[in-house]
Short mmCIF file of C-alpha atoms and ligand atoms in Angstrom, two decimals:
data_model
loop_
_atom_site.label_atom_id
_atom_site.label_comp_id
_atom_site.label_asym_id
_atom_site.label_seq_id
_atom_site.Cartn_x
_atom_site.Cartn_y
_atom_site.Cartn_z
CA UNK V 8 18.73 -14.71 -27.02
CA UNK V 9 16.74 -17.62 -26.22
CA UNK V 10 13.26 -16.82 -24.71
CA UNK V 11 14.48 -19.54 -22.05
CA UNK V 12 17.70 -20.18 -20.39
CA UNK V 13 17.70 -23.06 -17.80
CA UNK V 14 20.44 -22.05 -14.97
CA UNK V 15 21.03 -25.34 -12.90
CA UNK V 16 20.84 -23.58 -9.14
CA UNK V 17 19.91 -25.86 -7.14
CA UNK V 18 20.14 -23.54 -3.79
CA UNK V 19 18.48 -20.81 -2.28
CA UNK V 20 21.10 -19.64 -0.20
CA UNK V 21 24.13 -21.36 -1.20
CA UNK V 22 27.18 -19.32 -3.34
CA UNK V 23 26.78 -19.73 -7.12
CA UNK V 24 30.18 -20.31 -9.67
CA UNK V 25 31.37 -16.59 -11.22
CA UNK V 26 30.87 -18.66 -14.84
CA UNK V 27 27.41 -19.48 -14.02
CA UNK V 28 26.56 -16.15 -12.52
CA UNK V 29 27.31 -14.36 -15.13
CA UNK V 30 25.90 -16.49 -17.92
CA UNK V 31 22.52 -15.84 -15.43
CA UNK V 32 22.98 -12.00 -15.23
CA UNK V 33 23.62 -11.75 -19.30
CA UNK V 34 20.44 -13.56 -19.96
CA UNK V 35 18.03 -11.83 -17.43
CA UNK V 36 19.09 -8.11 -19.00
CA UNK V 37 19.08 -10.40 -22.58
CA UNK V 38 15.36 -10.04 -22.02
CA UNK V 39 15.01 -14.07 -20.97
CA UNK V 40 13.43 -16.08 -18.72
CA UNK V 41 15.83 -17.64 -16.18
CA UNK V 42 14.33 -21.51 -15.50
CA UNK V 43 15.79 -22.91 -12.06
CA UNK V 44 15.43 -26.34 -10.54
CA UNK V 45 14.65 -25.04 -7.25
CA UNK V 46 11.99 -25.76 -5.76
CA UNK V 47 10.52 -23.83 -2.61
CA UNK V 48 9.39 -26.41 0.36
CA UNK V 49 6.90 -26.27 2.40
CA UNK V 50 6.85 -27.19 6.22
CA UNK V 51 4.27 -29.07 7.24
CA UNK V 52 2.63 -26.50 9.24
CA UNK V 53 2.46 -24.06 6.03
CA UNK V 54 0.63 -26.63 4.02
CA UNK V 55 -2.52 -26.04 5.44
CA UNK V 56 -2.06 -22.37 3.39
CA UNK V 57 -2.80 -25.10 0.00
CA UNK V 58 -6.39 -23.60 -0.18
CA UNK V 59 -7.57 -20.81 -2.49
CA UNK V 60 -10.15 -19.95 0.21
CA UNK V 61 -7.35 -17.63 1.81
CA UNK V 62 -8.52 -15.02 -0.46
CA UNK V 63 -10.41 -12.19 0.99
CA UNK V 64 -13.75 -11.47 -1.61
CA UNK V 65 -12.48 -11.02 -5.17
CA UNK V 66 -8.74 -10.87 -4.35
CA UNK V 67 -6.36 -13.19 -6.36
CA UNK V 68 -3.37 -13.01 -4.31
CA UNK V 69 -2.37 -12.15 -1.07
CA UNK V 70 0.47 -9.74 -0.56
CA UNK V 71 3.14 -9.31 2.06
CA UNK V 72 4.96 -6.30 2.06
CA UNK V 73 9.08 -7.50 3.67
CA UNK V 74 9.75 -3.25 5.22
CA UNK V 75 6.95 -3.11 7.03
CA UNK V 76 4.69 -6.43 7.46
CA UNK V 77 2.07 -5.83 6.31
CA UNK V 78 -0.30 -8.51 4.21
CA UNK V 79 -3.13 -7.54 2.50
CA UNK V 80 -5.96 -9.76 0.79
CA UNK V 81 -6.11 -12.63 3.04
CA UNK V 82 -9.35 -13.48 4.63
CA UNK V 83 -8.65 -15.09 8.21
CA UNK V 84 -8.54 -15.31 12.19
CA UNK V 85 -4.72 -14.21 13.37
CA UNK V 86 -3.50 -17.32 13.22
CA UNK V 87 -3.16 -18.16 9.72
CA UNK V 88 -2.04 -14.19 9.09
CA UNK V 89 0.77 -14.99 11.57
CA UNK V 90 1.17 -18.06 9.34
CA UNK V 91 0.73 -16.41 6.35
CA UNK V 92 3.06 -13.43 7.50
CA UNK V 93 5.84 -16.17 8.47
CA UNK V 94 5.47 -18.67 4.82
CA UNK V 95 6.15 -15.06 2.38
CA UNK V 96 8.68 -13.15 4.63
CA UNK V 97 10.40 -17.34 4.06
CA UNK V 98 9.98 -16.58 0.65
CA UNK V 99 11.18 -13.09 0.99
CA UNK V 100 14.41 -14.05 2.22
CA UNK V 101 15.48 -16.96 0.28
CA UNK V 102 14.50 -14.90 -2.98
CA UNK V 103 16.43 -12.15 -2.05
CA UNK V 104 19.26 -14.36 -1.13
CA UNK V 105 19.08 -16.08 -4.61
CA UNK V 106 19.44 -12.86 -5.66
CA UNK V 107 21.98 -11.79 -3.96
CA UNK V 108 23.95 -14.37 -4.79
CA UNK V 109 23.64 -14.39 -8.74
CA UNK V 110 23.41 -11.20 -9.37
CA UNK V 111 26.34 -10.09 -6.94
CA UNK V 112 26.27 -6.84 -9.43
CA UNK V 113 21.97 -5.51 -7.53
CA UNK V 114 23.42 -6.46 -4.04
CA UNK V 115 23.67 -3.16 -2.89
CA UNK V 116 20.98 -1.38 -4.88
CA UNK V 117 18.16 -3.96 -4.86
CA UNK V 118 14.98 -2.81 -2.87
CA UNK V 119 12.53 -4.86 -1.40
CA UNK V 120 9.22 -5.30 -3.27
CA UNK V 121 6.34 -7.48 -2.36
CA UNK V 122 5.68 -10.49 -2.08
CA UNK V 123 2.57 -12.22 -3.32
CA UNK V 124 0.71 -15.34 -2.76
CA UNK V 125 -1.90 -16.72 -5.79
CA UNK V 126 -3.29 -19.70 -4.62
CA UNK V 127 -6.16 -19.68 -7.34
CA UNK V 128 -6.83 -20.93 -10.47
CA UNK V 129 -5.72 -18.15 -13.26
CA UNK V 130 -8.35 -20.34 -16.23
CA UNK V 131 -11.29 -19.57 -16.80
CA UNK V 132 -11.06 -16.64 -14.50
CA UNK V 133 -13.46 -13.54 -15.81
CA UNK V 134 -10.98 -9.99 -15.58
CA UNK V 135 -12.22 -6.76 -14.44
CA UNK V 136 -11.03 -5.30 -17.77
CA UNK V 137 -9.18 -6.49 -20.87
CA UNK V 138 -6.47 -3.94 -19.14
CA UNK V 139 -6.52 -6.91 -15.96
CA UNK V 140 -6.63 -9.90 -18.29
CA UNK V 141 -2.95 -11.03 -17.53
CA UNK V 142 -4.20 -13.78 -20.89
CA UNK V 143 -2.93 -11.31 -23.09
CA UNK V 144 0.84 -10.84 -24.12
CA UNK V 145 1.55 -7.63 -22.35
CA UNK V 146 4.63 -5.87 -20.13
CA UNK V 147 4.39 -5.00 -16.20
CA UNK V 148 3.11 -1.45 -15.88
CA UNK V 149 1.28 0.13 -12.96
CA UNK V 150 -0.95 2.89 -13.11
CA UNK V 151 -0.97 4.07 -9.74
CA UNK V 152 2.84 2.94 -9.01
CA UNK V 153 5.25 5.10 -11.12
CA UNK V 154 8.84 3.16 -11.03
CA UNK V 155 10.83 6.33 -12.48
CA UNK V 156 12.83 3.62 -14.49
CA UNK V 157 13.44 1.27 -12.42
CA UNK V 158 13.22 -2.24 -13.08
CA UNK V 159 11.00 -5.02 -12.05
CA UNK V 160 12.80 -7.82 -11.36
CA UNK V 161 10.09 -10.92 -10.39
CA UNK V 162 11.35 -14.38 -8.66
CA UNK V 163 8.95 -16.91 -9.28
CA UNK V 164 8.09 -20.31 -7.74
CA UNK V 165 5.29 -22.97 -8.22
CA UNK V 166 4.20 -24.93 -5.40
CA UNK V 167 1.32 -26.36 -6.77
CA UNK V 168 0.42 -29.68 -4.92
CA UNK V 169 -1.65 -31.76 -7.33
CA UNK V 170 1.65 -31.65 -10.17
CA UNK V 171 0.01 -28.57 -12.20
CA UNK V 172 2.28 -26.49 -14.01
CA UNK V 173 2.17 -22.66 -14.55
CA UNK V 174 0.95 -21.60 -18.15
CA UNK V 175 3.16 -19.09 -19.79
CA UNK V 176 3.29 -17.30 -23.27
CA UNK V 177 6.78 -16.12 -23.97
CA UNK V 178 6.58 -12.59 -26.46
CA UNK V 179 8.88 -10.92 -29.26
CA UNK V 180 11.80 -9.12 -27.57
CA UNK V 181 11.00 -5.64 -25.99
CA UNK V 182 12.77 -3.51 -28.83
CA UNK V 183 10.16 -4.82 -30.84
CA UNK V 184 7.32 -3.96 -28.92
CA UNK V 185 8.48 -0.92 -28.77
CA UNK V 186 8.96 -0.16 -32.19
CA UNK V 187 5.92 -1.29 -32.78
CA UNK V 188 3.34 0.62 -30.19
CA UNK V 189 5.85 3.79 -29.37
CA UNK V 190 5.21 5.79 -32.44
CA UNK V 191 1.22 5.00 -31.91
CA UNK V 192 1.31 6.30 -28.12
CA UNK V 193 0.15 9.44 -27.22
CA UNK V 194 2.77 12.03 -25.83
CA UNK V 195 3.06 12.23 -22.52
CA UNK V 196 1.62 15.51 -20.97
CA UNK V 197 2.99 17.19 -17.59
CA UNK V 198 0.30 19.40 -17.04
CA UNK V 199 -1.85 15.95 -16.52
CA UNK V 200 0.72 13.99 -14.44
CA UNK V 201 0.67 16.83 -11.71
CA UNK V 202 -2.84 16.23 -11.54
CA UNK V 203 -2.65 12.56 -11.50
CA UNK V 204 -0.49 13.26 -8.79
CA UNK V 205 -2.21 16.20 -6.84
CA UNK V 206 -4.88 14.17 -6.68
CA UNK V 207 -3.60 10.86 -5.51
CA UNK V 208 -4.62 8.71 -8.61
CA UNK V 209 -1.08 7.90 -9.16
CA UNK V 210 1.70 7.99 -5.76
CA UNK V 211 3.76 9.84 -7.34
CA UNK V 212 5.05 11.98 -10.92
CA UNK V 213 4.02 9.20 -13.47
CA UNK V 214 7.24 9.72 -14.91
CA UNK V 215 7.64 10.33 -19.08
CA UNK V 216 9.11 6.38 -18.87
CA UNK V 217 6.66 5.45 -16.33
CA UNK V 218 3.93 6.76 -19.32
CA UNK V 219 5.79 5.30 -22.71
CA UNK V 220 5.60 1.77 -20.32
CA UNK V 221 1.79 1.91 -19.70
CA UNK V 222 1.07 2.75 -23.03
CA UNK V 223 2.95 -0.17 -23.84
CA UNK V 224 0.90 -2.76 -21.66
CA UNK V 225 -2.61 -1.25 -22.68
CA UNK V 226 -1.57 -0.87 -26.51
CA UNK V 227 -0.35 -4.63 -26.96
CA UNK V 228 -3.04 -5.97 -24.35
CA UNK V 229 -5.94 -3.81 -26.23
CA UNK V 230 -4.62 -4.76 -30.41
CA UNK V 231 -6.31 -8.20 -30.66
CA UNK V 232 -4.73 -8.52 -33.94
CA UNK V 233 -1.35 -8.40 -32.16
CA UNK V 234 -2.59 -10.76 -29.55
CA UNK V 235 -3.68 -13.72 -32.34
CA UNK V 236 -0.66 -12.83 -35.04
CA UNK V 237 2.62 -12.12 -32.14
CA UNK V 238 5.31 -14.80 -32.23
CA UNK V 239 4.93 -16.19 -28.73
CA UNK V 240 6.73 -19.04 -27.21
CA UNK V 241 5.04 -21.81 -24.68
CA UNK V 242 6.60 -21.71 -21.49
CA UNK V 243 5.23 -24.47 -18.66
CA UNK V 244 6.50 -24.40 -15.51
CA UNK V 245 6.15 -27.86 -13.06
CA UNK V 246 5.63 -27.16 -9.61
CA UNK V 247 9.32 -27.23 -7.65
CA UNK V 248 10.95 -24.79 -10.12
CA UNK V 249 11.47 -21.39 -10.29
CA UNK V 250 12.04 -18.83 -12.92
CA UNK V 251 13.56 -15.07 -12.72
CA UNK V 252 12.38 -12.31 -15.05
CA UNK V 253 12.78 -8.59 -15.68
CA UNK V 254 8.46 -8.57 -16.23
CA UNK V 255 9.38 -4.59 -17.55
CA UNK V 256 10.97 -6.35 -20.77
CA UNK V 257 9.43 -9.46 -21.53
CA UNK V 258 6.28 -10.02 -22.99
CA UNK V 259 4.46 -12.31 -20.74
CA UNK V 260 0.84 -13.88 -20.97
CA UNK V 261 -0.12 -16.20 -17.57
CA UNK V 262 -2.67 -18.97 -19.65
CA UNK V 263 -3.12 -21.41 -16.30
CA UNK V 264 -2.07 -22.89 -12.35
CA UNK V 265 -2.82 -21.53 -9.30
CA UNK V 266 -0.23 -22.24 -5.72
CA UNK V 267 2.43 -19.28 -7.17
CA UNK V 268 4.41 -17.24 -5.32
CA UNK V 269 6.55 -14.06 -6.29
CA UNK V 270 8.39 -11.50 -4.90
CA UNK V 271 8.85 -8.33 -6.72
CA UNK V 272 12.44 -6.77 -6.83
CA UNK V 273 13.22 -3.20 -8.22
CA UNK V 274 16.82 -2.90 -9.61
CA UNK V 275 17.83 1.15 -10.27
CA UNK V 276 19.36 1.65 -14.43
CA UNK V 277 22.43 2.34 -12.50
CA UNK V 278 22.93 -0.81 -11.04
CA UNK V 279 22.92 -3.50 -14.40
CA UNK V 280 25.57 -4.72 -15.88
CA UNK V 281 23.96 -3.73 -19.49
CA UNK V 282 22.09 -0.54 -18.61
CA UNK V 283 21.70 -0.19 -22.96
CA UNK V 284 19.34 -3.21 -22.82
CA UNK V 285 16.97 -1.65 -20.55
CA UNK V 286 14.25 -0.57 -21.51
CA UNK V 287 14.18 2.93 -20.19
CA UNK V 288 17.42 3.33 -22.62
CA UNK V 289 15.52 1.57 -25.48
CA UNK V 290 12.56 4.08 -25.01
CA UNK V 291 14.94 6.73 -24.59
CA UNK V 292 16.60 5.81 -28.09
CA UNK V 293 13.71 5.26 -29.90
CA UNK V 294 11.88 8.71 -28.48
CA UNK V 295 15.42 10.79 -28.53
CA UNK V 296 14.68 12.01 -25.58
CA UNK V 297 15.36 11.94 -21.83
CA UNK V 298 12.31 10.09 -20.34
CA UNK V 299 13.00 11.08 -16.37
FE1 LIG S 2 1.90 -9.53 -15.74
#
């Protein structure tokens, strides 16, 4: 398995040859980052959106929910909000078309998450805490929003107008991360999970799966020895490049970059081509129990 796999797709909407699509799906589910020479071209009026001044307060991104049309994190008037909403809706539609063509087995099961626009520079930013420090290698897991085994599929694009890349590092494979951090993790606590849901600390019940994924996220970020020693592959994504990743599976750190778009999709494990490679199945094998 290569950390980065180049996939020659040049169009958001066009059908993709079956052999290339099969290669892409195999690499994606194995835990590679797919790199596509696929720019998201801004319309003339969208170029006014290339400014970190659009961010509200200390927010690091502007998000758009395709299901509700809700925009969050922007500081501006109604004209600007309408323009941002249109921009992110267009990115969502493009990313969705791409994913449906590239990963046909997901088509009917794909659930839209939010689109996100990150205009501000990452390098030099002081995170709220070590848990929020995405310059440390981690897998994605979110404390308030349990996913119950559904995969986090993310489509990124660098729209930087100054020629600057987005700089990532990719860490070790998921099975190695899990083997290292699961034995150190406390067992899930059903009563605590019920309390967190009842008091709205979590938006739904934190499943044992979500518990272990958070333990991996936190365990990796908290361990400075691991951060220093684990093998990392540097990856730079140039303006005009798209990259697609299962961010719950691929260890990643974000070191630098500004002006990036991202669309999240949730994929049920039942829709996967190789479910045995999913974090759910890997963790279940390791813990010897069902986690949902
Ligand atoms: Fe992340």
